[in-house]
Short mmCIF file of C-alpha atoms and ligand atoms in Angstrom, two decimals:
data_model
loop_
_atom_site.label_atom_id
_atom_site.label_comp_id
_atom_site.label_asym_id
_atom_site.label_seq_id
_atom_site.Cartn_x
_atom_site.Cartn_y
_atom_site.Cartn_z
CA MET A 326 0.00 0.00 0.00
CA GLY A 327 1.33 3.46 -0.86
CA LYS A 328 1.76 6.38 1.49
CA ARG A 329 -0.19 9.65 1.55
CA VAL A 330 2.23 12.28 2.80
CA VAL A 331 1.26 15.86 3.53
CA VAL A 332 3.92 18.60 3.50
CA VAL A 333 2.93 21.58 5.65
CA GLY A 334 4.59 24.90 6.32
CA THR A 335 5.09 25.40 10.06
CA GLN A 336 5.58 29.17 10.02
CA TRP A 337 4.23 32.00 7.83
CA GLY A 338 5.07 30.40 4.50
CA ASP A 339 8.34 30.39 2.50
CA GLU A 340 9.82 27.66 4.70
CA GLY A 341 11.41 25.88 1.74
CA LYS A 342 8.48 23.58 1.03
CA GLY A 343 9.16 23.86 -2.69
CA LYS A 344 12.59 22.31 -2.32
CA ILE A 345 11.31 19.48 -0.10
CA THR A 346 8.32 18.81 -2.29
CA ASP A 347 10.57 18.66 -5.31
CA TYR A 348 12.96 16.36 -3.42
CA LEU A 349 10.13 14.05 -2.30
CA ALA A 350 8.28 14.33 -5.59
CA ASN A 351 10.65 11.91 -7.24
CA LYS A 352 9.50 9.22 -4.85
CA ALA A 353 5.83 10.02 -5.38
CA ASP A 354 3.49 8.88 -8.14
CA VAL A 355 1.09 11.78 -7.68
CA VAL A 356 1.72 15.34 -6.44
CA VAL A 357 -1.30 17.36 -5.34
CA ARG A 358 -1.70 21.05 -4.69
CA SER A 359 -4.84 21.60 -2.62
CA GLN A 360 -5.41 25.24 -1.64
CA GLY A 361 -4.45 28.84 -2.36
CA GLY A 362 -3.50 30.12 -5.76
CA ASN A 363 -0.69 32.13 -7.29
CA ASN A 364 -0.11 33.91 -3.99
CA ALA A 365 2.30 31.01 -3.40
CA GLY A 366 5.73 30.72 -4.92
CA HIS A 367 7.93 27.66 -4.99
CA THR A 368 11.51 28.12 -6.10
CA ILE A 369 13.26 24.98 -7.26
CA PHE A 370 16.92 24.74 -8.28
CA PHE A 371 18.38 21.90 -10.30
CA ASN A 372 20.87 21.42 -13.14
CA ASP A 373 21.93 25.06 -12.65
CA ASN A 374 18.42 26.21 -13.49
CA LYS A 375 15.98 28.11 -11.34
CA TYR A 376 12.26 27.46 -11.67
CA ALA A 377 9.57 29.51 -9.94
CA LEU A 378 6.22 27.76 -9.73
CA HIS A 379 3.16 29.55 -8.40
CA LEU A 380 0.28 27.25 -9.34
CA ILE A 381 1.54 24.07 -10.95
CA PRO A 382 2.56 21.25 -8.57
CA SER A 383 6.27 20.48 -8.24
CA GLY A 384 6.04 17.03 -9.78
CA VAL A 385 5.84 18.68 -13.19
CA PHE A 386 9.55 18.13 -13.86
CA ASN A 387 9.12 14.36 -13.82
CA PRO A 388 7.13 12.98 -16.78
CA ASN A 389 5.99 9.94 -14.79
CA ILE A 390 4.29 11.91 -12.05
CA LYS A 391 0.62 12.90 -12.15
CA ASN A 392 0.15 16.48 -10.98
CA ILE A 393 -3.19 17.49 -9.57
CA MET A 394 -4.54 20.97 -8.94
CA ALA A 395 -7.39 20.09 -6.58
CA ASN A 396 -10.80 21.53 -5.79
CA GLY A 397 -9.64 23.69 -2.85
CA MET A 398 -7.50 25.90 -5.07
CA VAL A 399 -8.40 29.28 -6.54
CA ILE A 400 -6.85 29.39 -9.98
CA ASN A 401 -6.05 32.45 -12.04
CA PRO A 402 -6.22 30.81 -15.48
CA LYS A 403 -4.21 33.54 -17.20
CA ALA A 404 -1.39 33.09 -14.70
CA LEU A 405 -1.64 29.33 -15.19
CA ILE A 406 -1.39 29.60 -18.97
CA GLN A 407 1.62 31.89 -18.56
CA GLU A 408 3.27 29.40 -16.19
CA LEU A 409 2.67 26.58 -18.70
CA GLU A 410 4.22 28.79 -21.39
CA GLU A 411 7.31 29.49 -19.27
CA LEU A 412 7.81 25.77 -18.64
CA LYS A 413 7.52 25.11 -22.35
CA GLN A 414 10.17 27.76 -23.05
CA LYS A 415 12.55 25.98 -20.63
CA GLY A 416 11.95 22.70 -22.45
CA ILE A 417 9.58 21.19 -19.87
CA THR A 418 6.84 19.87 -22.15
CA ASP A 419 6.39 16.25 -21.13
CA PHE A 420 4.22 16.37 -18.00
CA LYS A 421 0.89 15.17 -16.68
CA LEU A 422 -1.43 17.86 -15.30
CA TYR A 423 -5.00 17.49 -14.03
CA ILE A 424 -7.14 20.44 -12.92
CA SER A 425 -10.22 19.98 -10.76
CA ASN A 426 -13.48 21.01 -12.36
CA ARG A 427 -14.51 22.09 -8.84
CA ALA A 428 -11.60 24.51 -8.29
CA HIS A 429 -12.60 28.17 -8.31
CA VAL A 430 -11.44 30.74 -10.81
CA VAL A 431 -9.72 33.97 -9.83
CA MET A 432 -11.47 36.50 -12.07
CA PRO A 433 -10.03 39.89 -13.12
CA TYR A 434 -12.38 41.74 -10.76
CA HIS A 435 -11.10 39.69 -7.81
CA ILE A 436 -7.67 41.18 -8.32
CA GLU A 437 -9.12 44.72 -8.40
CA LEU A 438 -11.22 43.96 -5.30
CA ASP A 439 -8.12 42.71 -3.45
CA GLU A 440 -6.43 46.04 -4.19
CA LEU A 441 -9.56 48.01 -3.23
CA PHE A 442 -10.08 46.20 0.10
CA GLU A 443 -6.44 46.68 1.03
CA THR A 444 -6.69 50.42 0.29
CA LEU A 445 -9.94 50.75 2.25
CA LYS A 446 -8.36 48.99 5.25
CA GLY A 447 -5.67 51.71 5.35
CA GLU A 448 -3.26 51.12 8.22
CA ASP A 449 -4.93 47.77 8.95
CA ALA A 450 -4.17 46.38 5.48
CA VAL A 451 -3.24 42.68 5.56
CA GLY A 452 -0.40 43.15 3.09
CA THR A 453 -1.84 40.61 0.67
CA THR A 454 -0.09 39.50 -2.49
CA LYS A 455 -2.84 41.34 -4.45
CA LYS A 456 -3.51 38.23 -6.53
CA GLY A 457 -7.26 38.28 -5.83
CA ILE A 458 -7.13 35.28 -3.49
CA GLY A 459 -9.36 36.64 -0.70
CA PRO A 460 -12.13 37.94 -3.02
CA ALA A 461 -12.12 34.67 -5.01
CA TYR A 462 -12.66 32.67 -1.80
CA SER A 463 -15.30 35.23 -0.69
CA ASP A 464 -17.27 34.62 -3.87
CA LYS A 465 -16.89 30.87 -3.37
CA VAL A 466 -18.49 30.95 0.09
CA SER A 467 -21.05 33.54 -1.09
CA ARG A 468 -22.00 31.00 -3.75
CA ILE A 469 -21.42 33.37 -6.65
CA GLY A 470 -18.01 32.01 -7.66
CA ILE A 471 -17.06 30.69 -11.09
CA ARG A 472 -15.58 27.18 -11.14
CA ILE A 473 -13.14 25.73 -13.65
CA GLY A 474 -15.85 23.35 -14.86
CA ASP A 475 -18.13 26.33 -15.58
CA LEU A 476 -15.64 27.63 -18.15
CA LEU A 477 -16.34 24.55 -20.28
CA LYS A 478 -20.11 25.15 -20.37
CA LYS A 479 -20.65 28.09 -22.70
CA GLU A 480 -24.46 27.98 -22.45
CA THR A 481 -24.57 28.58 -18.70
CA LEU A 482 -21.32 30.49 -18.13
CA LYS A 483 -22.68 33.89 -19.19
CA ALA A 484 -25.42 33.97 -16.53
CA LYS A 485 -22.91 32.97 -13.82
CA ILE A 486 -20.45 35.69 -14.84
CA ASP A 487 -23.31 38.22 -14.99
CA THR A 488 -24.24 37.52 -11.36
CA SER A 489 -20.70 37.58 -10.08
CA VAL A 490 -19.81 40.77 -11.97
CA ARG A 491 -23.04 42.45 -10.81
CA PHE A 492 -22.01 41.99 -7.18
CA ALA A 493 -18.45 43.18 -7.79
CA ASN A 494 -19.67 46.22 -9.70
CA ILE A 495 -21.85 47.33 -6.76
CA LEU A 496 -18.63 47.75 -4.80
CA PHE A 497 -16.69 49.38 -7.63
CA LYS A 498 -19.56 51.83 -8.24
CA SER A 499 -19.66 52.82 -4.57
CA GLN A 500 -15.99 53.78 -4.83
CA ASN A 501 -16.34 55.53 -8.21
CA LYS A 502 -14.17 52.91 -9.86
CA LYS A 503 -14.36 51.66 -13.43
CA LEU A 504 -17.00 48.95 -13.81
CA PHE A 505 -16.35 45.51 -15.33
CA ASP A 506 -18.08 44.46 -18.56
CA SER A 507 -19.42 40.93 -18.12
CA GLU A 508 -19.83 40.31 -21.86
CA ALA A 509 -16.12 41.03 -22.49
CA ILE A 510 -15.14 38.79 -19.58
CA TYR A 511 -17.43 36.04 -20.88
CA GLN A 512 -15.84 36.15 -24.35
CA GLU A 513 -12.35 35.99 -22.89
CA PHE A 514 -13.10 33.18 -20.43
CA VAL A 515 -14.80 30.99 -23.03
CA GLN A 516 -11.48 31.05 -24.90
CA ILE A 517 -9.57 30.31 -21.71
CA GLY A 518 -11.89 27.35 -21.09
CA GLU A 519 -10.92 25.94 -24.48
CA VAL A 520 -7.21 26.16 -23.63
CA LEU A 521 -7.63 24.47 -20.24
CA LYS A 522 -10.14 21.85 -21.35
CA PRO A 523 -7.60 19.03 -21.93
CA TYR A 524 -6.48 19.23 -18.31
CA VAL A 525 -9.89 19.46 -16.57
CA CYS A 526 -11.43 16.48 -14.78
CA ASP A 527 -12.88 15.22 -11.49
CA THR A 528 -9.59 15.08 -9.62
CA SER A 529 -11.13 13.58 -6.47
CA LYS A 530 -12.10 10.51 -8.42
CA LEU A 531 -8.70 10.32 -10.10
CA LEU A 532 -6.90 10.70 -6.77
CA ASN A 533 -8.98 8.02 -5.04
CA ASP A 534 -8.35 5.64 -7.93
CA GLU A 535 -4.60 6.25 -7.58
CA ILE A 536 -4.80 5.62 -3.83
CA ASP A 537 -6.78 2.44 -4.40
CA SER A 538 -4.07 1.16 -6.72
CA GLY A 539 -1.41 1.65 -4.02
CA LYS A 540 0.33 4.75 -5.37
CA ASN A 541 2.45 7.14 -3.27
CA ILE A 542 0.74 10.51 -2.98
CA LEU A 543 2.42 13.77 -1.99
CA PHE A 544 0.25 16.70 -0.92
CA GLU A 545 2.42 19.76 -1.34
CA GLY A 546 1.74 22.64 1.00
CA ALA A 547 1.37 26.26 0.05
CA GLN A 548 1.68 29.10 2.60
CA GLY A 549 2.15 28.09 6.25
CA THR A 550 -0.05 27.12 9.19
CA MET A 551 0.37 30.56 10.82
CA LEU A 552 -1.37 32.00 7.73
CA CYS A 553 -4.32 29.61 8.18
CA ILE A 554 -7.74 31.29 8.12
CA GLU A 555 -8.75 29.18 11.16
CA HIS A 556 -5.61 28.77 13.25
CA GLY A 557 -3.28 31.53 12.06
CA THR A 558 -2.75 35.09 13.22
CA TYR A 559 -6.20 36.29 12.11
CA PRO A 560 -6.92 38.68 10.46
CA TYR A 561 -3.35 38.79 9.10
CA VAL A 562 -3.73 35.48 7.31
CA THR A 563 -4.57 34.11 3.90
CA SER A 564 -8.11 33.04 2.96
CA SER A 565 -7.65 29.27 3.01
CA SER A 566 -6.33 26.67 5.43
CA PRO A 567 -2.83 25.35 4.67
CA THR A 568 -3.10 22.58 7.28
CA ALA A 569 -3.12 18.77 7.08
CA ALA A 570 -6.74 18.90 8.24
CA SER A 571 -7.71 20.82 5.11
CA ILE A 572 -6.33 18.19 2.74
CA PRO A 573 -9.32 15.82 2.73
CA LEU A 574 -11.78 18.65 2.15
CA ASN A 575 -9.67 20.38 -0.45
CA THR A 576 -8.90 17.27 -2.46
CA GLY A 577 -11.88 14.96 -1.94
CA ILE A 578 -10.26 12.11 -0.03
CA ALA A 579 -11.24 10.60 3.33
CA PRO A 580 -9.42 12.03 6.39
CA THR A 581 -8.42 8.53 7.47
CA LEU A 582 -6.24 8.13 4.38
CA ILE A 583 -3.42 10.47 5.45
CA THR A 584 -0.40 8.49 6.66
CA ASP A 585 2.30 11.13 7.36
CA VAL A 586 2.39 14.86 8.06
CA PHE A 587 5.78 16.36 7.39
CA GLY A 588 6.39 19.87 8.74
CA VAL A 589 8.87 22.18 7.04
CA THR A 590 10.51 24.87 9.12
CA LYS A 591 13.27 27.36 8.56
CA ALA A 592 16.15 27.28 11.03
CA TYR A 593 14.93 30.82 11.88
CA THR A 594 11.62 32.55 11.04
CA THR A 595 10.43 34.91 8.31
CA ARG A 596 7.18 36.63 7.48
CA VAL A 597 5.98 38.79 4.58
CA GLY A 598 3.06 41.19 4.85
CA GLY A 599 1.59 42.66 8.03
CA GLY A 600 0.75 41.03 11.34
CA VAL A 601 2.24 40.06 14.66
CA PHE A 602 5.65 38.37 14.77
CA ALA A 603 6.92 37.93 18.35
CA THR A 604 10.53 37.00 17.57
CA GLU A 605 11.09 39.62 14.84
CA PHE A 606 14.26 41.67 15.02
CA GLU A 607 15.99 44.09 12.67
CA ASP A 608 19.72 44.65 13.07
CA GLU A 609 22.99 43.68 11.39
CA THR A 610 22.32 39.94 12.00
CA ALA A 611 18.81 40.17 10.51
CA ARG A 612 20.18 41.94 7.44
CA ARG A 613 22.84 39.25 7.12
CA ILE A 614 20.20 36.51 7.27
CA ARG A 615 18.06 38.37 4.70
CA THR A 616 20.99 38.68 2.30
CA ILE A 617 22.44 35.19 2.68
CA GLY A 618 19.02 33.51 2.79
CA HIS A 619 17.72 35.55 -0.20
CA GLU A 620 14.78 36.51 1.95
CA TYR A 621 12.72 38.34 -0.62
CA GLY A 622 9.24 37.16 -1.67
CA THR A 623 9.06 34.80 -4.67
CA THR A 624 5.71 36.28 -5.68
CA THR A 625 5.92 39.93 -4.65
CA LYS A 626 9.73 40.42 -4.23
CA ARG A 627 9.06 42.15 -0.90
CA PRO A 628 11.89 41.90 1.68
CA ARG A 629 10.88 39.33 4.28
CA ARG A 630 10.76 40.21 7.97
CA ILE A 631 13.30 38.20 9.99
CA GLY A 632 12.99 36.60 13.44
CA TRP A 633 14.48 33.89 15.64
CA LEU A 634 13.06 30.39 15.67
CA ASP A 635 9.84 30.32 17.72
CA MET A 636 8.99 27.05 19.48
CA VAL A 637 5.65 28.39 20.72
CA VAL A 638 4.61 28.76 17.08
CA LEU A 639 6.03 25.34 16.18
CA LYS A 640 4.22 23.61 19.04
CA HIS A 641 0.93 25.27 18.03
CA VAL A 642 1.50 24.05 14.49
CA LYS A 643 2.48 20.55 15.64
CA ARG A 644 -0.77 20.30 17.63
CA ILE A 645 -2.96 21.39 14.73
CA ASN A 646 -1.31 19.23 12.11
CA GLY A 647 -0.15 16.20 14.06
CA LEU A 648 3.39 16.45 12.68
CA THR A 649 5.09 13.08 12.28
CA GLY A 650 8.48 14.55 11.31
CA ILE A 651 10.10 17.89 10.45
CA GLY A 652 12.61 19.21 7.98
CA VAL A 653 14.84 22.09 9.08
CA MET A 654 15.68 24.28 6.13
CA LEU A 655 18.31 26.95 5.44
CA LEU A 656 20.54 25.77 8.29
CA ASP A 657 23.59 27.06 6.37
CA VAL A 658 22.23 30.62 6.54
CA LEU A 659 22.94 30.69 10.28
CA THR A 660 26.65 29.87 9.82
CA GLY A 661 28.84 32.64 11.20
CA ILE A 662 26.32 34.06 13.68
CA GLU A 663 27.90 34.13 17.15
CA TYR A 664 24.79 33.43 19.23
CA LEU A 665 21.47 31.95 18.11
CA LYS A 666 18.23 32.39 19.99
CA ILE A 667 15.31 30.00 20.29
CA CYS A 668 12.04 31.32 21.73
CA THR A 669 10.59 28.89 24.26
CA GLY A 670 7.69 30.91 25.72
CA TYR A 671 6.07 34.34 25.83
CA LEU A 672 5.58 36.89 28.57
CA LEU A 673 2.05 38.31 28.40
CA ASN A 674 1.21 41.00 30.96
CA GLY A 675 3.97 39.69 33.22
CA GLU A 676 2.76 36.09 33.01
CA GLU A 677 4.62 33.30 31.20
CA ILE A 678 2.55 31.49 28.56
CA ASP A 679 3.37 28.62 26.18
CA TYR A 680 0.60 29.00 23.60
CA VAL A 681 -0.33 31.29 20.70
CA PRO A 682 -2.98 33.75 21.91
CA ALA A 683 -6.11 33.84 19.73
CA GLU A 684 -6.60 37.59 20.07
CA TYR A 685 -4.35 39.65 17.93
CA GLU A 686 -4.28 42.37 20.61
CA ASP A 687 -2.85 39.89 23.14
CA TYR A 688 -0.38 38.37 20.72
CA ARG A 689 0.94 41.82 19.89
CA ASN A 690 1.81 42.32 23.57
CA CYS A 691 3.73 39.04 23.92
CA LEU A 692 7.44 39.29 24.64
CA PRO A 693 9.62 36.33 23.63
CA ILE A 694 11.53 34.34 26.25
CA TYR A 695 14.76 33.02 24.73
CA GLU A 696 17.29 30.29 25.18
CA VAL A 697 20.66 31.23 23.70
CA TYR A 698 22.84 28.77 21.79
CA PRO A 699 26.43 29.29 20.61
CA GLY A 700 26.68 29.39 16.81
CA TRP A 701 29.22 27.78 14.46
CA THR A 702 31.60 29.16 11.85
CA GLU A 703 32.42 26.04 9.80
CA ASP A 704 31.06 25.80 6.25
CA ILE A 705 28.29 23.19 6.32
CA THR A 706 27.13 23.44 2.71
CA GLN A 707 28.77 20.14 1.69
CA VAL A 708 27.76 18.16 4.76
CA LYS A 709 26.18 14.76 4.00
CA SER A 710 25.29 13.48 7.49
CA PHE A 711 24.27 14.69 10.94
CA GLU A 712 27.64 13.56 12.35
CA GLU A 713 29.53 15.84 9.95
CA LEU A 714 27.81 18.93 11.33
CA PRO A 715 29.79 21.06 13.83
CA GLU A 716 28.87 20.23 17.43
CA ASN A 717 27.09 23.54 18.02
CA CYS A 718 24.97 22.99 14.92
CA GLN A 719 24.09 19.47 16.10
CA ASN A 720 23.09 20.95 19.46
CA TYR A 721 20.87 23.50 17.74
CA LEU A 722 18.99 20.73 15.90
CA LYS A 723 18.79 18.64 19.07
CA ALA A 724 17.28 21.63 20.90
CA ILE A 725 14.56 21.88 18.24
CA GLU A 726 13.78 18.17 18.61
CA HIS A 727 13.81 18.42 22.39
CA HIS A 728 11.39 21.34 22.57
CA LEU A 729 9.05 20.10 19.86
CA GLY A 730 9.05 16.40 20.60
CA VAL A 731 9.17 15.63 16.89
CA LYS A 732 12.08 13.98 15.04
CA VAL A 733 14.17 16.07 12.66
CA THR A 734 13.75 13.84 9.63
CA LEU A 735 15.75 15.99 7.27
CA PHE A 736 17.85 19.16 7.12
CA SER A 737 18.96 21.37 4.29
CA VAL A 738 22.34 23.09 3.90
CA GLY A 739 21.92 24.89 0.58
CA PRO A 740 19.49 25.57 -2.25
CA ASP A 741 20.44 22.64 -4.50
CA ARG A 742 18.54 19.34 -4.45
CA ASN A 743 21.80 17.62 -3.43
CA GLN A 744 22.26 19.81 -0.38
CA THR A 745 19.62 17.88 1.54
CA VAL A 746 20.40 15.36 4.29
CA THR A 747 17.70 12.82 5.14
CA LEU A 748 17.85 11.10 8.51
CA ASN A 749 14.76 8.93 8.06
CA THR A 750 12.99 7.87 4.93
CA ILE A 751 9.72 9.65 4.26
CA PHE A 752 8.54 7.58 1.29
P1 LIG B 1306 -3.11 36.69 0.29
O1 LIG B 1306 -2.97 35.22 0.40
O2 LIG B 1306 -2.56 37.26 -0.98
O3 LIG B 1306 -4.53 37.15 0.56
O4 LIG B 1306 -2.22 37.37 1.44
C1 LIG B 1306 -2.54 37.23 2.83
C2 LIG B 1306 -1.26 37.12 3.65
O5 LIG B 1306 -0.64 35.89 3.38
C3 LIG B 1306 -0.21 38.19 3.36
O6 LIG B 1306 0.48 38.51 4.55
C4 LIG B 1306 0.73 37.50 2.37
O7 LIG B 1306 2.03 38.06 2.41
C5 LIG B 1306 0.71 36.09 2.95
N1 LIG B 1306 1.02 35.05 1.95
C6 LIG B 1306 0.19 34.53 1.03
N2 LIG B 1306 0.81 33.56 0.33
C7 LIG B 1306 2.05 33.45 0.84
C8 LIG B 1306 3.16 32.59 0.54
O8 LIG B 1306 3.12 31.71 -0.33
N3 LIG B 1306 4.27 32.79 1.30
C9 LIG B 1306 4.32 33.71 2.29
N4 LIG B 1306 3.32 34.53 2.60
C10 LIG B 1306 2.19 34.40 1.88
#
């Protein structure tokens, strides 16, 4: 029987899930992306090439792997077509891609609405990627969304677009903005439907058939658990749930089918966009980490905020996802830093707490309590085993394991596929 492994981000996204997913993808028969849209960005390096994927699952580089974009996603079809084009230009043409007919479509007015809502929120803006993700999910739950399958039904598509555009235009009109023309959108999206048609199917059925025939399935995460609409730092979150719990719902499999939940964490912490971040700091060391770790957003190019590793966050994330192992990424970026800090608790109004407060106002007042670990200066980028790591680096990993109570299954010492050390097999 195959395994069904979920990869989840344990922080605020950008943990290096792309690299791990790509690394694990070669052992999988099917790779599934289940939520979010082109707000995500996976950077993958191999054969001296750099690939940035935003929508397409990472198994696309292996012609034997089936890649599924599942029902929980919100897909901007123009961005998808552009991504397919870019792959083609780099010679990646032999791949298997399946798009759920139940996935929702990010429409042009969703992108404008994202911009508008952010402007109207003023100082309280979320700092979204402005890709229309929130408004697309809003339309989905308001039951006026357009689904990928709708694009293939010309006869009924027009009425659906009319309704959705009518609602959007009420908002645009109230702000004296240019209104959207539903006829023009209809004409354009009928064409888009034709382009996507060969890829569209009932991916839940496909996925269950693959599971029944004993295949290994990899559910690749996008964003991180701290950006989860349910369990993240609301309202500074994304509009979907990037947790293991969301996988069954977002892909159409039974919850009992998941076998492993692999958490991916940076050796430190980063965040893009607004919102609370207890271990954030900005000084010479933070700037060094930003430069060496290339901590700029894959999607928006924004500089990422930098912080120390936060075990309160990781324990919260472990609880929600039931992590069965973790991968510690970008360990090499910490080389040369004299002292490293790990946050083990918070001080809230003079009281020590070990959980993530639900209320943003409380979380904002939390002060981190740190343990300090001596750093290392040796180059670790060619290391192939735990034993080869300098002692202080080993101790840093052991401290993570000790506080979290989850095995470090893997660590990464550089951007290349080969710079990955696995301590336990995942597939
Ligand atoms: P949205 O998903 O574009 O609505 O953005 C909501 C919040 O999630 C913002 O703070 C974004 O910066 C953040 N976000 C969304 N996707 C990612 C990601 O893939 N990596 C890191 N942050 C993300």
